[in-house]
XYZ file of C-alpha atoms in Angstrom:
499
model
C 61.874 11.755 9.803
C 60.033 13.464 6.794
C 58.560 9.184 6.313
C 57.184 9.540 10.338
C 55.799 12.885 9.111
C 54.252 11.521 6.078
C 52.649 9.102 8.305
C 51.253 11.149 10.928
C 49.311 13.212 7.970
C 48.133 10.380 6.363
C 46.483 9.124 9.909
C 45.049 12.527 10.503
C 43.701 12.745 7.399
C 41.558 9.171 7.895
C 40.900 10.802 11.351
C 39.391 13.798 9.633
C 37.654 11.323 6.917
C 35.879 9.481 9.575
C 34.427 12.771 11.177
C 33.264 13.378 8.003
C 31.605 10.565 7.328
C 30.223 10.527 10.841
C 29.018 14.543 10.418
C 27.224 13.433 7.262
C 25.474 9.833 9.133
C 24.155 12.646 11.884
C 23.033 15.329 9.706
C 20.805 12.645 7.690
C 19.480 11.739 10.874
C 18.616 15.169 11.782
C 17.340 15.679 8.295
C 14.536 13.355 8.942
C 12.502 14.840 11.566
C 13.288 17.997 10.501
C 11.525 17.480 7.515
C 8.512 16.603 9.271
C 8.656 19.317 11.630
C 8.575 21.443 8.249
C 5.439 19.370 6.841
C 4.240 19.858 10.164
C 4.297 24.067 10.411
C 3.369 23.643 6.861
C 0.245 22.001 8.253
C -0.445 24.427 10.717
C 0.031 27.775 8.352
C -3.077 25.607 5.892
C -5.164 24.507 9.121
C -4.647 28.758 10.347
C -5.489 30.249 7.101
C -8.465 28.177 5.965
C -9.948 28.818 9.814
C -9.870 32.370 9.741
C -13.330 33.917 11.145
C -14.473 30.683 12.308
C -14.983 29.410 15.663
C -12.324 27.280 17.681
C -9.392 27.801 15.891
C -6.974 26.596 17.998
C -8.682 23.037 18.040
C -8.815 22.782 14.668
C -5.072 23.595 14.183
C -4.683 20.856 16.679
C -6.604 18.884 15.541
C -4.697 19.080 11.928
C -1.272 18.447 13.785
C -2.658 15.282 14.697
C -3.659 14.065 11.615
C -0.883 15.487 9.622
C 1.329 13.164 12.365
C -1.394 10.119 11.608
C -0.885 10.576 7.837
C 2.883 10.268 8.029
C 2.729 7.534 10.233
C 0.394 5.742 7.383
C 3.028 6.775 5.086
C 5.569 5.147 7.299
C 3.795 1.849 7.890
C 1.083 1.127 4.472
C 2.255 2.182 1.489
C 4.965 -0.431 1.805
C 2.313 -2.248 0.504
C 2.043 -0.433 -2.402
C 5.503 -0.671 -4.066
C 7.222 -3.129 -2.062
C 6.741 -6.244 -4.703
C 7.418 -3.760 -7.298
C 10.670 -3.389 -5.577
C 11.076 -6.665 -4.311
C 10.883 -7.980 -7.987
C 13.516 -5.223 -8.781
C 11.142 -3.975 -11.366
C 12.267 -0.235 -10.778
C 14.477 1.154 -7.801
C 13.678 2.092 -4.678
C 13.718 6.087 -5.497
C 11.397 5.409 -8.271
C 9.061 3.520 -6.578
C 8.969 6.195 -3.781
C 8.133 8.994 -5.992
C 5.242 7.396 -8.039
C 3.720 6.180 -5.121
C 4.058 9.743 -3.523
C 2.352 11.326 -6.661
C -0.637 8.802 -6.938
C -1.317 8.906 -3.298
C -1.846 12.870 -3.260
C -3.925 12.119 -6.760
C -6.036 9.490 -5.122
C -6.356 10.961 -1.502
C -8.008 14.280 -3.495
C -9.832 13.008 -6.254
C -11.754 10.218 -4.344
C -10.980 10.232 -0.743
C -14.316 11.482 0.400
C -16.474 8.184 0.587
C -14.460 6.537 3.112
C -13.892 9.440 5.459
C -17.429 9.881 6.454
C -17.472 6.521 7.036
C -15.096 7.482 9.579
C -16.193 10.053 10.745
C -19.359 9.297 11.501
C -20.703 5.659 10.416
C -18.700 3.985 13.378
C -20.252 6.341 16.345
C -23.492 7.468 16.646
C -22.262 11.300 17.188
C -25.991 12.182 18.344
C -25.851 10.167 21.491
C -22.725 12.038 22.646
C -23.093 15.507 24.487
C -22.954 18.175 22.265
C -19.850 19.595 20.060
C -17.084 19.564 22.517
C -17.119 15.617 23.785
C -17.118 14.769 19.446
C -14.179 17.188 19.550
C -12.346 15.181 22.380
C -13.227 11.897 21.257
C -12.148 12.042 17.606
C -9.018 14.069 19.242
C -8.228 10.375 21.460
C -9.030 8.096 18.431
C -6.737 10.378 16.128
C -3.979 10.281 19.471
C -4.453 6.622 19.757
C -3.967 5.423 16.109
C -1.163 7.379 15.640
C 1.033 6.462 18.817
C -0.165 3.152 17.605
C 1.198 2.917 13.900
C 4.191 4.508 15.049
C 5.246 2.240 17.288
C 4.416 -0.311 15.075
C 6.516 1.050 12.276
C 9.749 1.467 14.824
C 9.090 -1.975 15.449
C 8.994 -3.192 11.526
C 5.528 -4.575 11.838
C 3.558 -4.274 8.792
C 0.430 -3.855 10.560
C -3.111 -2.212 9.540
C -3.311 1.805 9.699
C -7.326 0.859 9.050
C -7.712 -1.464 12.340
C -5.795 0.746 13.853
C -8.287 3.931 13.558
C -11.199 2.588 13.626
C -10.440 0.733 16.777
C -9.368 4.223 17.942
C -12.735 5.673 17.374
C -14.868 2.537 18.643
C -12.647 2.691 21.991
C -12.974 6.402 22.596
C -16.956 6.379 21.635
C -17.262 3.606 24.382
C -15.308 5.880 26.735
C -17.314 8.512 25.694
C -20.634 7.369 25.636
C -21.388 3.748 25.972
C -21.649 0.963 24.183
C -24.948 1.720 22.768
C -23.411 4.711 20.982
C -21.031 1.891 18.219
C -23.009 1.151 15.050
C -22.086 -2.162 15.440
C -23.661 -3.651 12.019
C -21.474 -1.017 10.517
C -18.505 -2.662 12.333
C -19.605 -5.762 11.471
C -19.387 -5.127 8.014
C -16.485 -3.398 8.223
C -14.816 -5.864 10.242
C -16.244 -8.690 7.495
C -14.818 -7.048 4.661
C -11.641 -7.472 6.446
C -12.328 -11.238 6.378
C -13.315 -11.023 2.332
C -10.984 -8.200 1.152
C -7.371 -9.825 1.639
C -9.343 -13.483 0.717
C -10.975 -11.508 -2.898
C -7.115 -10.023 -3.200
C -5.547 -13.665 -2.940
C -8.057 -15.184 -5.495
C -7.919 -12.162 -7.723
C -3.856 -12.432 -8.158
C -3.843 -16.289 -8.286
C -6.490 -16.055 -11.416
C -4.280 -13.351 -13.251
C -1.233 -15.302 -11.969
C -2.843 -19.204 -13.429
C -4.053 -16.956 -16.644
C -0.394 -15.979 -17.101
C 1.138 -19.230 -16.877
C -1.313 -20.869 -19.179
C -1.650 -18.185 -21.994
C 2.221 -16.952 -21.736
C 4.843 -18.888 -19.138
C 4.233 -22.188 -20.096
C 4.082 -22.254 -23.822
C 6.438 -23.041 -26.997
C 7.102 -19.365 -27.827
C 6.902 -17.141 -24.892
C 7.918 -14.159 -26.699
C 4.910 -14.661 -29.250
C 2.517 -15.195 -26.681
C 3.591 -12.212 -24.391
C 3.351 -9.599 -27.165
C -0.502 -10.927 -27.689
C -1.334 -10.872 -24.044
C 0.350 -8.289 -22.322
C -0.699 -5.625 -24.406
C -4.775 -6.823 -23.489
C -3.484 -7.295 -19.635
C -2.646 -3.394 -20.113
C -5.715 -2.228 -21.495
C -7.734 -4.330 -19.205
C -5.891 -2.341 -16.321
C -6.801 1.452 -17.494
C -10.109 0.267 -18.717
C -11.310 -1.073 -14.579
C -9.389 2.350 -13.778
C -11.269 4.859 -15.836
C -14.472 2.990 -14.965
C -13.448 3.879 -11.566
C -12.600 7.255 -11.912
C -15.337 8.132 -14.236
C -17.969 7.082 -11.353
C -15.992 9.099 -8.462
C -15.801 12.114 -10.665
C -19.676 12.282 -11.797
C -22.137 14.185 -10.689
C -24.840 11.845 -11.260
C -25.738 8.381 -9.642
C -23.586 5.203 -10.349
C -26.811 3.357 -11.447
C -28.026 5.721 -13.945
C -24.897 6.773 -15.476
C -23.514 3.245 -15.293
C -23.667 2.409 -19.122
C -21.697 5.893 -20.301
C -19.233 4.751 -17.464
C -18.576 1.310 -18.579
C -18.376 2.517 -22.395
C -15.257 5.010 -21.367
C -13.802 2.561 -19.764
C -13.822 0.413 -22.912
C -12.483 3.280 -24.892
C -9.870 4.241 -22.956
C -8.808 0.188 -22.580
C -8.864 0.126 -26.551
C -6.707 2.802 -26.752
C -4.161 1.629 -23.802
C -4.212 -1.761 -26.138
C -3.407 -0.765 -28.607
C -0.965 2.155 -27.528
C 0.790 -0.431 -25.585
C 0.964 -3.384 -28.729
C 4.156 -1.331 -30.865
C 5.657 -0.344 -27.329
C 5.904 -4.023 -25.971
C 6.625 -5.544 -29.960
C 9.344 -2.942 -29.945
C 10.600 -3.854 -26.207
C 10.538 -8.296 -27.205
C 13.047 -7.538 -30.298
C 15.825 -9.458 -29.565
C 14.582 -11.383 -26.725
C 15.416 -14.636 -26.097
C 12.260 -17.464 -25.969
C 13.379 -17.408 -21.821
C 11.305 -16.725 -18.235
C 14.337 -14.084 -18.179
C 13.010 -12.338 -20.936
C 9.148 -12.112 -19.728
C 10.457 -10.348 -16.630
C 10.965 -7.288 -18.921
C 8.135 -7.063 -20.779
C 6.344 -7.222 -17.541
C 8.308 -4.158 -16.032
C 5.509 -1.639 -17.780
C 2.621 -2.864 -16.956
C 3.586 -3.683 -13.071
C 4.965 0.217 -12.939
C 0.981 1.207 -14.050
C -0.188 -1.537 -11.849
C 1.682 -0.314 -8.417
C 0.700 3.754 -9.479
C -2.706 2.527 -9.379
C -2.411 0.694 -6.103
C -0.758 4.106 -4.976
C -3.826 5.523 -6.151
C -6.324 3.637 -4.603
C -4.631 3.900 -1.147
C -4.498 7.450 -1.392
C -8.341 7.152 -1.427
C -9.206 4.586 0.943
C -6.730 5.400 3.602
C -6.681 9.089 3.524
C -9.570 8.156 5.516
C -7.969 6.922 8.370
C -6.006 10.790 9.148
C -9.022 12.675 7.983
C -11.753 10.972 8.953
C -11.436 12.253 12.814
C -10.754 15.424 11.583
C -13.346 16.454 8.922
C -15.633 15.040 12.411
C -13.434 17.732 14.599
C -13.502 20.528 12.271
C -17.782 20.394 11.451
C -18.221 20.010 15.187
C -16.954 22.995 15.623
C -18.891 24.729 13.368
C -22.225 22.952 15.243
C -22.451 20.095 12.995
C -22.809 17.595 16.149
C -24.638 14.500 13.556
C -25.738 13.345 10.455
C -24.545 10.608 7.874
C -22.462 13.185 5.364
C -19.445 15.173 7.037
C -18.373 17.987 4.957
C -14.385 16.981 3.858
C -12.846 20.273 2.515
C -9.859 20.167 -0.066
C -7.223 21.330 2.516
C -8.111 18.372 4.674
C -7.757 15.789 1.984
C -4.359 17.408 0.921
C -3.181 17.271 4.415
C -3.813 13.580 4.617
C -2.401 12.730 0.925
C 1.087 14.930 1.886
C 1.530 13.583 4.969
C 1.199 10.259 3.441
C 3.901 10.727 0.778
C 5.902 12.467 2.701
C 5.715 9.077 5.758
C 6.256 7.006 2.558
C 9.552 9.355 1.884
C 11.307 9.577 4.737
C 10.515 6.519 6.778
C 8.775 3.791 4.276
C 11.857 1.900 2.946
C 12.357 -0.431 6.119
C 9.032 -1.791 5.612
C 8.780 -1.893 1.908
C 11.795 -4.550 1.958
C 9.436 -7.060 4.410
C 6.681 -6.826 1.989
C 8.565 -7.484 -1.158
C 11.339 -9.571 0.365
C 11.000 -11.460 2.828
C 7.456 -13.212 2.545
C 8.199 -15.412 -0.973
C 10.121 -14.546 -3.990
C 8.370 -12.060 -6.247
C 9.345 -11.670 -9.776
C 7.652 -9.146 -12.310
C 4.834 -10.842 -13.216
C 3.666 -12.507 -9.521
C 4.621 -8.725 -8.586
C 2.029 -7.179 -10.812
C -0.598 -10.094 -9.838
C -0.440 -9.110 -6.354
C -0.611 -5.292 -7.338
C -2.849 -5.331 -9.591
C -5.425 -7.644 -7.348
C -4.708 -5.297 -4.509
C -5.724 -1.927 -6.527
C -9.172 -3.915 -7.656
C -10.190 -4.658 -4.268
C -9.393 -1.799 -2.602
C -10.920 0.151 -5.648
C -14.392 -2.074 -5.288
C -14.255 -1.419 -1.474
C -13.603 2.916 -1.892
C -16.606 3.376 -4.360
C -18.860 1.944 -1.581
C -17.369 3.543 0.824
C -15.782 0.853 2.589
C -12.572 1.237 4.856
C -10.709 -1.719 3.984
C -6.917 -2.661 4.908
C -4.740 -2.068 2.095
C -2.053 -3.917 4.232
C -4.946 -7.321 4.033
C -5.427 -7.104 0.422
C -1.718 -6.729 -0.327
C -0.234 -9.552 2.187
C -3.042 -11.792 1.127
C -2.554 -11.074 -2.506
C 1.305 -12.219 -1.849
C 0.728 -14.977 0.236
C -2.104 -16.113 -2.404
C 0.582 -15.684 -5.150
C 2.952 -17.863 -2.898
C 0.549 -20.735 -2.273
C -0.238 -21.019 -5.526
C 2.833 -21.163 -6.874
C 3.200 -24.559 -4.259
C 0.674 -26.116 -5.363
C 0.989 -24.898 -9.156
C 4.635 -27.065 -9.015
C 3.243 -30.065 -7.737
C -0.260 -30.507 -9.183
C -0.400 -28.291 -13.087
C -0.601 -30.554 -15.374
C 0.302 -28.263 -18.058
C 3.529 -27.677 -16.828
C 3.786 -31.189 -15.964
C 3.364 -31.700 -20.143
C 6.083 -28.576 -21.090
C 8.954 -29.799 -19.012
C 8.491 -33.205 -20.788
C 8.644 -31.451 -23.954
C 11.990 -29.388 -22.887
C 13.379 -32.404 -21.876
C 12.452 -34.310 -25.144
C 14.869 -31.611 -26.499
C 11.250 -29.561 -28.575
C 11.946 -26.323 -26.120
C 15.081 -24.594 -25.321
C 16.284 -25.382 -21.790
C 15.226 -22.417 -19.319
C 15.921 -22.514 -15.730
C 12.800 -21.808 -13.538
C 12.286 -21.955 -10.034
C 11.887 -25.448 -8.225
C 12.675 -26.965 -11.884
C 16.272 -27.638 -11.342
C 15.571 -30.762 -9.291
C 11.897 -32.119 -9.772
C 12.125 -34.117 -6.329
C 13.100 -31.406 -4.607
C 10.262 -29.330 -5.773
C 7.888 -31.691 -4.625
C 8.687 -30.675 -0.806
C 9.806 -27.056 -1.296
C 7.645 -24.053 0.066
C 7.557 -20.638 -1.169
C 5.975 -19.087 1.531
C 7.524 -18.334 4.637
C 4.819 -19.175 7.423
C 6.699 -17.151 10.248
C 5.738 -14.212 8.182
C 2.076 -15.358 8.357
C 1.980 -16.119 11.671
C 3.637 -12.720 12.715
C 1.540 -10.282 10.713
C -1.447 -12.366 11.590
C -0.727 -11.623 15.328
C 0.306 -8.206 14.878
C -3.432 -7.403 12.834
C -5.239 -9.444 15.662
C -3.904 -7.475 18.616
C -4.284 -3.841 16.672
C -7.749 -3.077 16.980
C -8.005 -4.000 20.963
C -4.927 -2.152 21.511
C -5.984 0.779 19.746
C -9.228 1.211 20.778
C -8.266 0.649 24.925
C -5.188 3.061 24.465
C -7.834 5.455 22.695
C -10.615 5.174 25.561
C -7.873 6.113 28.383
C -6.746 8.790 25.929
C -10.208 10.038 25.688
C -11.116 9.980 29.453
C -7.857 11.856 29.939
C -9.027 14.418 27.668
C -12.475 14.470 29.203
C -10.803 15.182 32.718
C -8.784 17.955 31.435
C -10.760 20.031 28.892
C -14.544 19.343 29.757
């Protein structure tokens, strides 16, 4: 009897286990969007309080509410981009990666987000040929609506596909509801939509030259170990010098051209210094390594966690554009700003569009992350920090002219580039043609390598998967139609109702 008893408790204790464990599964999904709705009031306090006295308030506040939901949704969908090789390569964890991309995408959305937004805002549409402040209002309001339903439904999907398609077909579909044709700037579309031709093309050959430079100065030579302490040390510098360049000519108050020289010399100094900061810290981190592939993957762990921060960066301010854009367009409407080529983007609006980004990265970014490191070739430390590092370059090059390129082009190309290589590195380098004969003449150590085990074998391997290609390929060809005709109804909608 007292056995039966001890029985029954024990099964009502699992019973009560598995509530538990089902309570917590439901209150993590609840904690989700109600985090957002937070961010969201948050938004709407910041939009309310930096309104006060002026005109249209409840617009604006609007207005911000969309955005704020556009910036998530970037968060959601992009910045995969940004971290997932890092991740993929298992250079740091998932958390980690998270919270330095959060940080640098707040950093980069306020300290250089400006140049792309009024591309955005107004180098797409002609705002003079529409009529007066309230149809700008309505229009931006549809592209804003658009993009976001857009990306989110993308993201619930597990498409990687481009936040910057998405909004700028949003705002070319609801000026051609608006007012026409005539009112696009198409050459500024056309170069817009060329540098989304070039960008992920300059990110694949821009990781494959790092990538080859790597192979032939460290990978594929008698002491790895020596070599790496030599090299990675100037691969670090080289990295903070292009980024203080950078950030030096964002930051000035005087033109590019004329300060250029000054700019270029603090970039050199602060590369010297991050050389030869970083030549004790990676001597100290190779003591007791073994002369191994193995071993390179963690001496390569630094410089790919500076490399994906600055990617972080650099998305914060070239995609900020695509939540703010519409609304630094909204907000000087309303004050009678109806044209011109500069928009006025105030600090609250650029920290609207950098939180909401993190906070998109945060809570819904990990399902995506894993496609972009995972699942399109294998990604170690070093091909991680080729692809990041090319990435941050280009999308760098394309923010200080003001260009809204697709950090999700420049990132996929820069992996597929990496991939493609690495096919035809295995069947054609010479080099390593040369150092496996010397392994196997017994003058290295044996190190297993990928697609060395079985030399035959290599010769027909790929490292790419092409369903990946062919997927994301589709998914970026069909965004910018989509968008725009799902903005134009939005925008005749909003047309009917509130003009």
């Amino acid at each position: 009897m007292k056995a039966r008893r001890k029985d029954t408790l024990d099964k009502d204790l699992e019973k009560i286990t598995y509530v538990e464990y089902a309570s917590l599964s439901i209150s993590r999904r609840i904690a989700v969007p109600g985090l957002a709705c937070l961010f969201l009031i948050a938004v709407i306090l910041v939009a309310s309080l930096s309104q006060l006295g002026q005109p249209a308030l409840g617009v604006v506040v609007i207005a911000s509410v969309l955005a704020a939901y556009m910036a998530v949704n970037i968060g959601a969908n992009d910045v995969a981009n940004n971290i997932g090789a890092a991740v993929g390569a298992r250079a740091f964890s998932l958390t980690l990666g998270l919270a330095i991309a959060a940080v640098c995408e707040i950093s980069g959305a306020l300290v250089a987000g400006h140049s792309v937004v009024n591309t955005i805002a107004s180098g797409i549409v002609d705002l003079s040929q529409l009529q007066g402040p309230q149809q700008i209002v309505w229009m931006m309001m549809g592209a804003l609506l658009s993009a976001a339903l857009w990306v989110n439904i993308a993201t619930w999907i597990g498409a990687p596909i481009s936040t910057t398609h998405s909004i700028v077909g949003g705002v070319m579909g609801a000026g051609i509801a608006a007012a026409g044709m005539a009112s696009v700037n198409w050459s500024m579309l056309a170069g817009i939509a060329l540098s989304w031709v070039a960008s992920p093309l300059l990110g694949a050959i821009i990781a494959v030259a790092v990538l080859a430079f790597i192979k032939t100065t460290i990978i594929y030579t008698a002491d790895k170990i020596a070599a790496a302490r030599r090299w990675v040390p100037v691969l670090i510098g080289t990295m903070f010098g292009a980024f203080t360049t950078y950030l030096a000519i964002e930051l000035s108050v005087t033109p590019a051209t004329s300060g250029l020289p000054l700019f270029l010399l603090s970039g050199m100094a602060v590369g010297l210094l991050s050389w030869g900061l970083s030549v004790p810290l990676v001597r100290r981190q190779s003591l007791g390594l073994e002369n191994r592939n193995q071993s390179l993957r963690v001496l390569f762990k630094l410089p790919l966690i500076f490399s994906a921060a600055l990617l972080s960066f650099a998305h914060g301010a070239n995609d900020v554009a695509n939540a703010i854009g519409p609304l630094a367009a909204i907000v000087s409407a309303t004050r009678g700003v109806t044209a011109g080529a500069n928009v006025a983007v105030p600090f609250w609006e650029l920290l609207i569009g950098g939180a909401g980004i993190s906070i998109g990265l945060l809570l819904f970014g990990p399902k995506l992350i894993h496609l972009v490191g995972k699942e399109i070739t294998k990604l170690n430390p070093m091909r991680a920090y080729c692809v990041a590092l090319s990435a941050a370059v280009t999308v760098i090059l394309a923010s200080s002219v003001g260009m809204p390129v697709s950090s999700t082009h420049v990132a996929v190309g820069s992996i597929f580039g990496v991939g493609l290589f690495r096919e035809w590195y295995i069947r054609n380098s010479k080099r390593r043609q040369a150092y496996l004969r010397m392994r196997a003449a017994g003058e290295l150590p044996p190190a297993k390598e990928d697609g060395e085990a079985n030399p035959e074998e290599a010769q027909r391997r790929y490292l790419v998967r092409r369903s990946h290609l062919l997927t994301i390929l589709a998914a970026w060809t069909i965004t910018v139609p989509a968008a725009a005709g799902l903005a134009a109804i939005l925008t005749l909608i909003m047309f009917r109702l509130f003009i």
